[in-house]
């Protein structure tokens, strides 16, 4: 009981820092849409469409660059931020650039991937040209010690045919959710592309943060050949963290399951059982967290409420309940969807009053799956 006030306020503050995201609710349809998107032939569209629970995956294209890539690597190491580098074959011809690639491979924080040989538009090239672009770079990546399985099309430009050909070589095609247009900011620090709102014309960091909100995180496209990107990276990492996001690796199957060819994990709804060590509650409902119960061996997804709670088709109806410290949280009612609380370990069916708060909702009393330790004292 002692831990309650702390956990509630922490969960609220961490979600509030990503304000404006509460309309991102994950339901069964989201994964179906993601699967549909995965059939797209675009080199930009990602198989995993999010939301990402605030996870951000950094990617750097077109290197390795003799000066700027080592600067990028140093920043990422200092901040312990994972990243994937989509390298060009023509940037791996010299011994010193190959050595940088080897350095990337040797560090478990990083992944080295294929971005073609010459950075040509590969949409309408012959099969032999496309295979030479993919295979030529593959060979150099292998020399650097990598076992590459991720490919990004130059400019994100692909057709169904070119995509099929790349995939026939054993590669997964990776696009992005957030295009930083760092190349556009590279010269003077300002970018006047029409897609960049005027408020962000001199503010690449602000522009990236604005785009991250759309997917509650996602894959960010950057370029390690740009000196300005290396300059801005420390501030960008700080701003992303300060906004409440966390960094993840592109090969993390918990964040990008479709990219990594695994079944999407189940994202529990409010009142359902969850794993406190792998809190996926915010994937289904951004303001939710996994509250440990039964001495932390399991958890229950909760969210602060006054009067009302959202429901999800297929999950037990929810109810706004008062906690032992007098705050409202959403829990699941005892019904056949949770087998009368049997599916929520560490809870018992108990008849409780609605937490009305300032909602103006009428008083009500329902049988709810309540954590056992609430009544223990
Ligand atoms: Zn590129």
Tab-separated table of C-alpha atoms and ligand atoms in Angstrom:
chain	number	residue	atom	x	y	z
A	1	UNK	CA	0.000	0.000	0.000
A	2	UNK	CA	2.896	2.319	0.705
A	3	UNK	CA	4.008	2.345	-2.897
A	4	UNK	CA	0.699	3.684	-4.206
A	5	UNK	CA	1.057	7.463	-4.202
A	6	UNK	CA	4.507	7.244	-5.767
A	7	UNK	CA	3.523	4.892	-8.558
A	8	UNK	CA	0.388	6.756	-9.470
A	9	UNK	CA	2.128	10.104	-9.684
A	10	UNK	CA	5.092	8.660	-11.577
A	11	UNK	CA	2.885	6.973	-14.150
A	12	UNK	CA	0.910	10.144	-14.675
A	13	UNK	CA	3.908	12.415	-14.993
A	14	UNK	CA	5.686	10.114	-17.439
A	15	UNK	CA	2.666	9.958	-19.690
A	16	UNK	CA	1.814	13.628	-19.384
A	17	UNK	CA	5.177	14.550	-20.843
A	18	UNK	CA	3.930	13.029	-24.077
A	19	UNK	CA	0.702	14.961	-23.937
A	20	UNK	CA	-1.743	14.951	-26.786
A	21	UNK	CA	-1.202	11.277	-27.515
A	22	UNK	CA	-4.181	9.837	-25.689
A	23	UNK	CA	-6.094	9.365	-28.933
A	24	UNK	CA	-3.603	6.641	-29.905
A	25	UNK	CA	-5.481	3.606	-28.710
A	26	UNK	CA	-4.437	0.198	-29.931
A	27	UNK	CA	-7.166	-2.256	-30.793
A	28	UNK	CA	-7.218	-5.476	-32.765
A	29	UNK	CA	-7.711	-3.485	-35.976
A	30	UNK	CA	-4.386	-1.698	-35.635
A	31	UNK	CA	-2.361	-4.849	-36.216
A	32	UNK	CA	-4.563	-5.800	-39.136
A	33	UNK	CA	-3.881	-2.377	-40.622
A	34	UNK	CA	-0.175	-2.886	-39.991
A	35	UNK	CA	-0.284	-6.229	-41.775
A	36	UNK	CA	-2.094	-4.556	-44.648
A	37	UNK	CA	0.584	-1.855	-44.760
A	38	UNK	CA	3.239	-4.575	-44.860
A	39	UNK	CA	1.831	-5.614	-48.246
A	40	UNK	CA	2.581	-2.148	-49.565
A	41	UNK	CA	5.470	-1.979	-52.012
A	42	UNK	CA	6.728	1.340	-50.708
A	43	UNK	CA	10.272	1.549	-49.423
A	44	UNK	CA	9.183	4.140	-46.874
A	45	UNK	CA	6.145	2.453	-45.267
A	46	UNK	CA	7.010	0.339	-42.265
A	47	UNK	CA	5.426	-3.044	-41.594
A	48	UNK	CA	4.997	-1.933	-37.991
A	49	UNK	CA	2.801	1.152	-37.888
A	50	UNK	CA	2.786	1.690	-34.128
A	51	UNK	CA	1.880	3.245	-31.780
A	52	UNK	CA	5.207	2.407	-30.153
A	53	UNK	CA	4.579	3.209	-26.507
A	54	UNK	CA	7.106	6.025	-26.718
A	55	UNK	CA	9.944	3.903	-28.180
A	56	UNK	CA	12.252	5.636	-30.665
A	57	UNK	CA	14.601	3.803	-33.040
A	58	UNK	CA	17.418	5.872	-34.582
A	59	UNK	CA	18.783	4.994	-38.038
A	60	UNK	CA	21.690	6.595	-39.932
A	61	UNK	CA	22.057	6.283	-43.701
A	62	UNK	CA	24.664	6.763	-46.431
A	63	UNK	CA	27.860	6.209	-44.373
A	64	UNK	CA	30.265	5.341	-43.042
A	65	UNK	CA	31.836	8.806	-43.218
A	66	UNK	CA	35.466	9.195	-42.131
A	67	UNK	CA	34.844	12.174	-39.834
A	68	UNK	CA	31.153	12.344	-38.991
A	69	UNK	CA	30.336	8.667	-38.380
A	70	UNK	CA	32.932	8.359	-35.566
A	71	UNK	CA	31.441	11.510	-33.981
A	72	UNK	CA	27.953	10.006	-34.204
A	73	UNK	CA	29.205	6.732	-32.713
A	74	UNK	CA	30.880	8.559	-29.816
A	75	UNK	CA	27.674	10.412	-28.953
A	76	UNK	CA	25.538	7.275	-29.152
A	77	UNK	CA	27.981	5.355	-26.961
A	78	UNK	CA	28.177	8.138	-24.389
A	79	UNK	CA	24.374	8.232	-24.212
A	80	UNK	CA	23.976	4.448	-24.583
A	81	UNK	CA	21.520	4.907	-27.460
A	82	UNK	CA	21.158	1.974	-29.897
A	83	UNK	CA	21.167	2.676	-33.632
A	84	UNK	CA	21.182	0.995	-37.035
A	85	UNK	CA	23.536	2.179	-39.788
A	86	UNK	CA	22.411	1.645	-43.393
A	87	UNK	CA	25.739	1.712	-45.206
A	88	UNK	CA	26.554	2.174	-48.893
A	89	UNK	CA	28.897	-0.265	-50.643
A	90	UNK	CA	30.824	2.631	-52.204
A	91	UNK	CA	31.493	3.978	-48.702
A	92	UNK	CA	33.129	0.670	-47.718
A	93	UNK	CA	35.858	0.580	-50.358
A	94	UNK	CA	38.657	2.194	-48.377
A	95	UNK	CA	40.391	0.542	-45.454
A	96	UNK	CA	39.616	3.386	-43.042
A	97	UNK	CA	35.884	3.361	-43.808
A	98	UNK	CA	35.810	-0.422	-43.574
A	99	UNK	CA	37.446	-0.090	-40.157
A	100	UNK	CA	34.577	2.177	-39.027
A	101	UNK	CA	32.103	-0.446	-40.261
A	102	UNK	CA	33.952	-3.075	-38.239
A	103	UNK	CA	33.716	-0.839	-35.201
A	104	UNK	CA	29.935	-0.613	-35.704
A	105	UNK	CA	29.629	-4.401	-35.974
A	106	UNK	CA	31.788	-4.980	-32.894
A	107	UNK	CA	29.554	-2.889	-30.627
A	108	UNK	CA	26.348	-4.672	-29.518
A	109	UNK	CA	24.665	-1.271	-29.299
A	110	UNK	CA	24.755	-0.969	-33.087
A	111	UNK	CA	23.607	-2.824	-36.184
A	112	UNK	CA	25.029	-2.537	-39.701
A	113	UNK	CA	22.636	-2.844	-42.637
A	114	UNK	CA	22.461	-2.541	-46.434
A	115	UNK	CA	21.523	0.689	-48.271
A	116	UNK	CA	22.648	-0.399	-51.808
A	117	UNK	CA	26.030	0.254	-53.446
A	118	UNK	CA	25.723	3.553	-55.333
A	119	UNK	CA	22.556	5.096	-53.866
A	120	UNK	CA	20.692	4.969	-57.183
A	121	UNK	CA	16.921	5.055	-57.545
A	122	UNK	CA	16.253	1.305	-57.814
A	123	UNK	CA	12.624	1.432	-58.888
A	124	UNK	CA	13.060	0.795	-62.607
A	125	UNK	CA	16.526	-0.744	-62.941
A	126	UNK	CA	17.180	-4.177	-64.440
A	127	UNK	CA	17.243	-7.255	-62.240
A	128	UNK	CA	20.999	-7.657	-62.715
A	129	UNK	CA	21.651	-4.022	-61.730
A	130	UNK	CA	19.493	-4.368	-58.617
A	131	UNK	CA	21.145	-7.616	-57.544
A	132	UNK	CA	24.617	-6.130	-58.056
A	133	UNK	CA	23.627	-3.177	-55.826
A	134	UNK	CA	22.352	-5.492	-53.082
A	135	UNK	CA	24.965	-8.241	-53.361
A	136	UNK	CA	27.976	-5.931	-53.817
A	137	UNK	CA	27.170	-4.148	-50.571
A	138	UNK	CA	26.301	-7.421	-48.857
A	139	UNK	CA	29.787	-8.752	-49.598
A	140	UNK	CA	31.457	-5.684	-48.099
A	141	UNK	CA	29.241	-5.801	-45.014
A	142	UNK	CA	30.230	-9.429	-44.538
A	143	UNK	CA	33.896	-8.440	-44.835
A	144	UNK	CA	33.220	-5.927	-42.038
A	145	UNK	CA	31.975	-8.830	-39.927
A	146	UNK	CA	28.230	-8.195	-40.251
A	147	UNK	CA	25.439	-10.667	-40.994
A	148	UNK	CA	23.134	-8.088	-42.583
A	149	UNK	CA	19.428	-8.810	-42.995
A	150	UNK	CA	17.937	-5.295	-43.197
A	151	UNK	CA	17.781	-3.228	-46.394
A	152	UNK	CA	16.685	0.340	-46.965
A	153	UNK	CA	15.988	1.601	-50.482
A	154	UNK	CA	17.782	4.828	-51.480
A	155	UNK	CA	15.199	7.639	-51.170
A	156	UNK	CA	12.767	4.959	-49.921
A	157	UNK	CA	12.047	4.454	-53.623
A	158	UNK	CA	10.842	0.965	-54.511
A	159	UNK	CA	8.292	-0.882	-56.616
A	160	UNK	CA	6.678	-4.237	-55.902
A	161	UNK	CA	9.193	-5.862	-58.253
A	162	UNK	CA	12.292	-4.245	-56.740
A	163	UNK	CA	11.020	-4.997	-53.245
A	164	UNK	CA	10.389	-8.657	-54.133
A	165	UNK	CA	13.910	-8.921	-55.533
A	166	UNK	CA	15.497	-7.485	-52.402
A	167	UNK	CA	13.436	-9.817	-50.226
A	168	UNK	CA	14.466	-12.788	-52.385
A	169	UNK	CA	18.025	-12.101	-51.171
A	170	UNK	CA	16.902	-12.718	-47.577
A	171	UNK	CA	16.534	-9.056	-46.644
A	172	UNK	CA	13.732	-7.287	-44.773
A	173	UNK	CA	12.938	-3.855	-46.210
A	174	UNK	CA	12.999	-1.086	-43.610
A	175	UNK	CA	11.431	2.328	-44.122
A	176	UNK	CA	10.865	5.021	-41.509
A	177	UNK	CA	8.155	6.905	-39.647
A	178	UNK	CA	10.011	10.146	-39.035
A	179	UNK	CA	12.095	11.798	-41.755
A	180	UNK	CA	14.290	14.355	-40.002
A	181	UNK	CA	15.266	15.933	-43.375
A	182	UNK	CA	18.622	16.536	-41.673
A	183	UNK	CA	20.221	16.970	-45.111
A	184	UNK	CA	17.961	19.978	-45.644
A	185	UNK	CA	19.007	21.563	-42.333
A	186	UNK	CA	22.660	20.721	-43.076
A	187	UNK	CA	23.819	23.953	-44.701
A	188	UNK	CA	22.620	26.977	-42.787
A	189	UNK	CA	20.695	25.125	-40.102
A	190	UNK	CA	17.388	26.121	-41.632
A	191	UNK	CA	15.140	24.168	-43.992
A	192	UNK	CA	12.487	25.725	-46.214
A	193	UNK	CA	10.881	22.541	-47.554
A	194	UNK	CA	7.123	22.996	-47.837
A	195	UNK	CA	6.527	19.929	-45.640
A	196	UNK	CA	8.424	21.570	-42.769
A	197	UNK	CA	6.034	23.908	-40.866
A	198	UNK	CA	7.387	27.441	-40.589
A	199	UNK	CA	7.647	27.078	-36.795
A	200	UNK	CA	10.352	24.439	-37.329
A	201	UNK	CA	12.198	26.120	-40.193
A	202	UNK	CA	15.220	26.711	-37.936
A	203	UNK	CA	14.524	23.880	-35.498
A	204	UNK	CA	15.283	20.334	-36.656
A	205	UNK	CA	14.975	18.977	-33.116
A	206	UNK	CA	11.505	20.479	-32.755
A	207	UNK	CA	10.487	19.101	-36.143
A	208	UNK	CA	11.574	15.556	-35.208
A	209	UNK	CA	9.694	15.764	-31.884
A	210	UNK	CA	6.582	16.981	-33.696
A	211	UNK	CA	6.699	13.993	-36.063
A	212	UNK	CA	7.393	11.513	-33.255
A	213	UNK	CA	4.088	12.460	-31.632
A	214	UNK	CA	2.174	11.092	-34.610
A	215	UNK	CA	3.285	7.516	-33.949
A	216	UNK	CA	4.112	7.870	-30.248
A	217	UNK	CA	7.712	7.111	-31.258
A	218	UNK	CA	8.918	5.200	-34.311
A	219	UNK	CA	11.881	4.834	-36.642
A	220	UNK	CA	13.793	8.075	-37.266
A	221	UNK	CA	15.755	8.656	-40.483
A	222	UNK	CA	19.074	10.521	-40.084
A	223	UNK	CA	22.357	10.640	-42.041
A	224	UNK	CA	25.755	10.057	-40.442
A	225	UNK	CA	27.479	11.707	-43.429
A	226	UNK	CA	26.165	15.127	-42.343
A	227	UNK	CA	28.405	17.104	-39.992
A	228	UNK	CA	25.430	19.089	-38.779
A	229	UNK	CA	23.627	15.872	-37.787
A	230	UNK	CA	26.658	14.923	-35.690
A	231	UNK	CA	26.555	18.447	-34.188
A	232	UNK	CA	22.850	18.293	-33.322
A	233	UNK	CA	22.719	14.665	-32.145
A	234	UNK	CA	23.475	15.281	-28.421
A	235	UNK	CA	20.704	17.913	-28.237
A	236	UNK	CA	18.337	15.694	-30.214
A	237	UNK	CA	18.871	12.740	-27.851
A	238	UNK	CA	18.352	14.959	-24.813
A	239	UNK	CA	15.159	16.488	-26.246
A	240	UNK	CA	13.721	13.075	-27.159
A	241	UNK	CA	14.411	11.771	-23.641
A	242	UNK	CA	13.073	14.941	-22.006
A	243	UNK	CA	9.829	14.479	-23.954
A	244	UNK	CA	9.364	11.124	-22.209
A	245	UNK	CA	10.484	8.764	-24.967
A	246	UNK	CA	12.904	5.857	-24.614
A	247	UNK	CA	15.352	4.506	-27.191
A	248	UNK	CA	15.100	0.982	-28.581
A	249	UNK	CA	16.929	-1.081	-31.196
A	250	UNK	CA	15.411	-1.771	-34.607
A	251	UNK	CA	15.734	-5.522	-33.993
A	252	UNK	CA	13.763	-5.395	-30.739
A	253	UNK	CA	10.839	-7.774	-31.453
A	254	UNK	CA	8.833	-6.269	-28.597
A	255	UNK	CA	8.693	-2.942	-30.422
A	256	UNK	CA	8.781	-3.961	-34.091
A	257	UNK	CA	7.369	-7.511	-34.188
A	258	UNK	CA	6.350	-7.464	-37.858
A	259	UNK	CA	9.745	-6.164	-38.942
A	260	UNK	CA	11.331	-9.000	-36.990
A	261	UNK	CA	8.937	-11.623	-38.276
A	262	UNK	CA	7.315	-12.582	-35.003
A	263	UNK	CA	3.697	-12.662	-33.856
A	264	UNK	CA	2.652	-9.356	-32.323
A	265	UNK	CA	2.581	-9.720	-28.530
A	266	UNK	CA	-0.739	-9.283	-26.754
A	267	UNK	CA	-1.236	-5.784	-25.388
A	268	UNK	CA	-3.335	-6.083	-22.228
A	269	UNK	CA	-6.283	-3.793	-21.592
A	270	UNK	CA	-7.233	-1.981	-18.375
A	271	UNK	CA	-7.936	-4.459	-15.585
A	272	UNK	CA	-6.165	-7.310	-17.369
A	273	UNK	CA	-3.112	-9.190	-16.164
A	274	UNK	CA	0.297	-7.843	-17.232
A	275	UNK	CA	4.000	-8.414	-16.673
A	276	UNK	CA	5.568	-5.681	-14.498
A	277	UNK	CA	8.955	-6.516	-16.058
A	278	UNK	CA	7.621	-5.951	-19.595
A	279	UNK	CA	5.012	-3.232	-19.234
A	280	UNK	CA	2.908	-3.251	-22.414
A	281	UNK	CA	-0.143	-1.548	-20.864
A	282	UNK	CA	0.701	1.789	-22.512
A	283	UNK	CA	0.715	0.134	-25.942
A	284	UNK	CA	-3.051	-0.376	-25.645
A	285	UNK	CA	-3.857	2.739	-23.634
A	286	UNK	CA	-1.189	5.470	-23.485
A	287	UNK	CA	-1.922	6.569	-19.911
A	288	UNK	CA	-1.961	3.015	-18.507
A	289	UNK	CA	0.752	1.263	-16.521
A	290	UNK	CA	1.312	-2.237	-15.132
A	291	UNK	CA	0.800	-2.070	-11.362
A	292	UNK	CA	2.538	-4.963	-9.554
A	293	UNK	CA	0.271	-7.202	-7.450
A	294	UNK	CA	0.827	-10.442	-5.542
A	295	UNK	CA	4.308	-9.339	-4.383
A	296	UNK	CA	5.228	-8.304	-7.900
A	297	UNK	CA	4.933	-11.760	-9.468
A	298	UNK	CA	2.221	-10.379	-11.741
A	299	UNK	CA	0.513	-7.084	-12.440
A	300	UNK	CA	-2.749	-5.420	-13.435
A	301	UNK	CA	-3.079	-2.702	-16.093
A	302	UNK	CA	-4.444	0.479	-14.536
A	303	UNK	CA	-5.097	4.075	-15.522
A	304	UNK	CA	-6.164	7.087	-13.482
A	305	UNK	CA	-9.865	7.955	-13.769
A	306	UNK	CA	-12.729	9.994	-12.408
A	307	UNK	CA	-16.144	8.419	-12.874
A	308	UNK	CA	-15.614	6.672	-16.181
A	309	UNK	CA	-13.198	4.298	-17.926
A	310	UNK	CA	-12.804	3.278	-21.580
A	311	UNK	CA	-13.731	-0.216	-22.742
A	312	UNK	CA	-12.283	-2.460	-25.450
A	313	UNK	CA	-14.244	-5.024	-27.422
A	314	UNK	CA	-13.406	-8.530	-26.223
A	315	UNK	CA	-12.071	-7.378	-22.851
A	316	UNK	CA	-14.006	-7.203	-19.580
A	317	UNK	CA	-16.010	-4.004	-18.977
A	318	UNK	CA	-14.040	-1.542	-16.855
A	319	UNK	CA	-15.037	0.414	-13.757
A	320	UNK	CA	-13.492	3.418	-12.006
A	321	UNK	CA	-12.518	2.308	-8.500
A	322	UNK	CA	-11.068	4.153	-5.503
A	323	UNK	CA	-7.586	3.023	-4.448
A	324	UNK	CA	-6.565	2.679	-0.779
A	325	UNK	CA	-4.986	6.146	-1.029
A	326	UNK	CA	-8.140	7.760	-2.377
A	327	UNK	CA	-7.368	8.047	-6.096
A	328	UNK	CA	-9.426	6.652	-8.951
A	329	UNK	CA	-8.112	3.879	-11.203
A	330	UNK	CA	-9.746	1.787	-13.917
A	331	UNK	CA	-10.083	-1.931	-13.176
A	332	UNK	CA	-11.973	-4.751	-14.886
A	333	UNK	CA	-15.387	-5.897	-13.734
A	334	UNK	CA	-15.731	-9.548	-12.821
A	335	UNK	CA	-17.355	-11.175	-15.860
A	336	UNK	CA	-16.985	-14.083	-18.249
A	337	UNK	CA	-14.374	-12.215	-20.337
A	338	UNK	CA	-11.893	-12.598	-17.431
A	339	UNK	CA	-13.495	-15.782	-16.073
A	340	UNK	CA	-14.718	-13.938	-12.994
A	341	UNK	CA	-11.226	-12.662	-12.149
A	342	UNK	CA	-9.511	-16.059	-12.587
A	343	UNK	CA	-7.556	-14.624	-15.549
A	344	UNK	CA	-6.199	-11.779	-13.388
A	345	UNK	CA	-3.859	-13.383	-10.834
A	346	UNK	CA	-3.437	-11.457	-7.588
A	347	UNK	CA	-6.998	-10.082	-7.660
A	348	UNK	CA	-10.264	-11.071	-6.025
A	349	UNK	CA	-13.851	-10.285	-7.034
A	350	UNK	CA	-15.109	-7.619	-4.662
A	351	UNK	CA	-18.118	-5.307	-4.708
A	352	UNK	CA	-16.882	-1.700	-4.613
A	353	UNK	CA	-18.141	1.849	-5.082
A	354	UNK	CA	-17.450	3.955	-8.153
A	355	UNK	CA	-14.810	6.670	-7.724
A	356	UNK	CA	-16.802	9.691	-8.879
A	357	UNK	CA	-14.222	12.448	-8.347
A	358	UNK	CA	-15.132	15.622	-10.202
A	359	UNK	CA	-16.843	13.733	-13.028
A	360	UNK	CA	-20.430	14.240	-11.947
A	361	UNK	CA	-21.100	10.546	-12.641
A	362	UNK	CA	-23.814	8.946	-10.565
A	363	UNK	CA	-22.882	6.723	-7.657
A	364	UNK	CA	-22.646	3.046	-8.560
A	365	UNK	CA	-21.489	-0.225	-7.094
A	366	UNK	CA	-20.061	-3.125	-9.142
A	367	UNK	CA	-18.187	-6.389	-8.644
A	368	UNK	CA	-14.621	-5.736	-9.778
A	369	UNK	CA	-11.324	-7.696	-9.888
A	370	UNK	CA	-9.544	-5.838	-7.060
A	371	UNK	CA	-5.874	-6.446	-6.056
A	372	UNK	CA	-5.820	-8.786	-3.059
A	373	UNK	CA	-3.326	-6.616	-1.203
A	374	UNK	CA	-5.738	-3.643	-1.166
A	375	UNK	CA	-7.798	-5.309	1.538
A	376	UNK	CA	-4.821	-6.916	3.313
A	377	UNK	CA	-4.222	-3.720	5.199
B	1	LIG	ZN1	20.256	7.271	-48.425
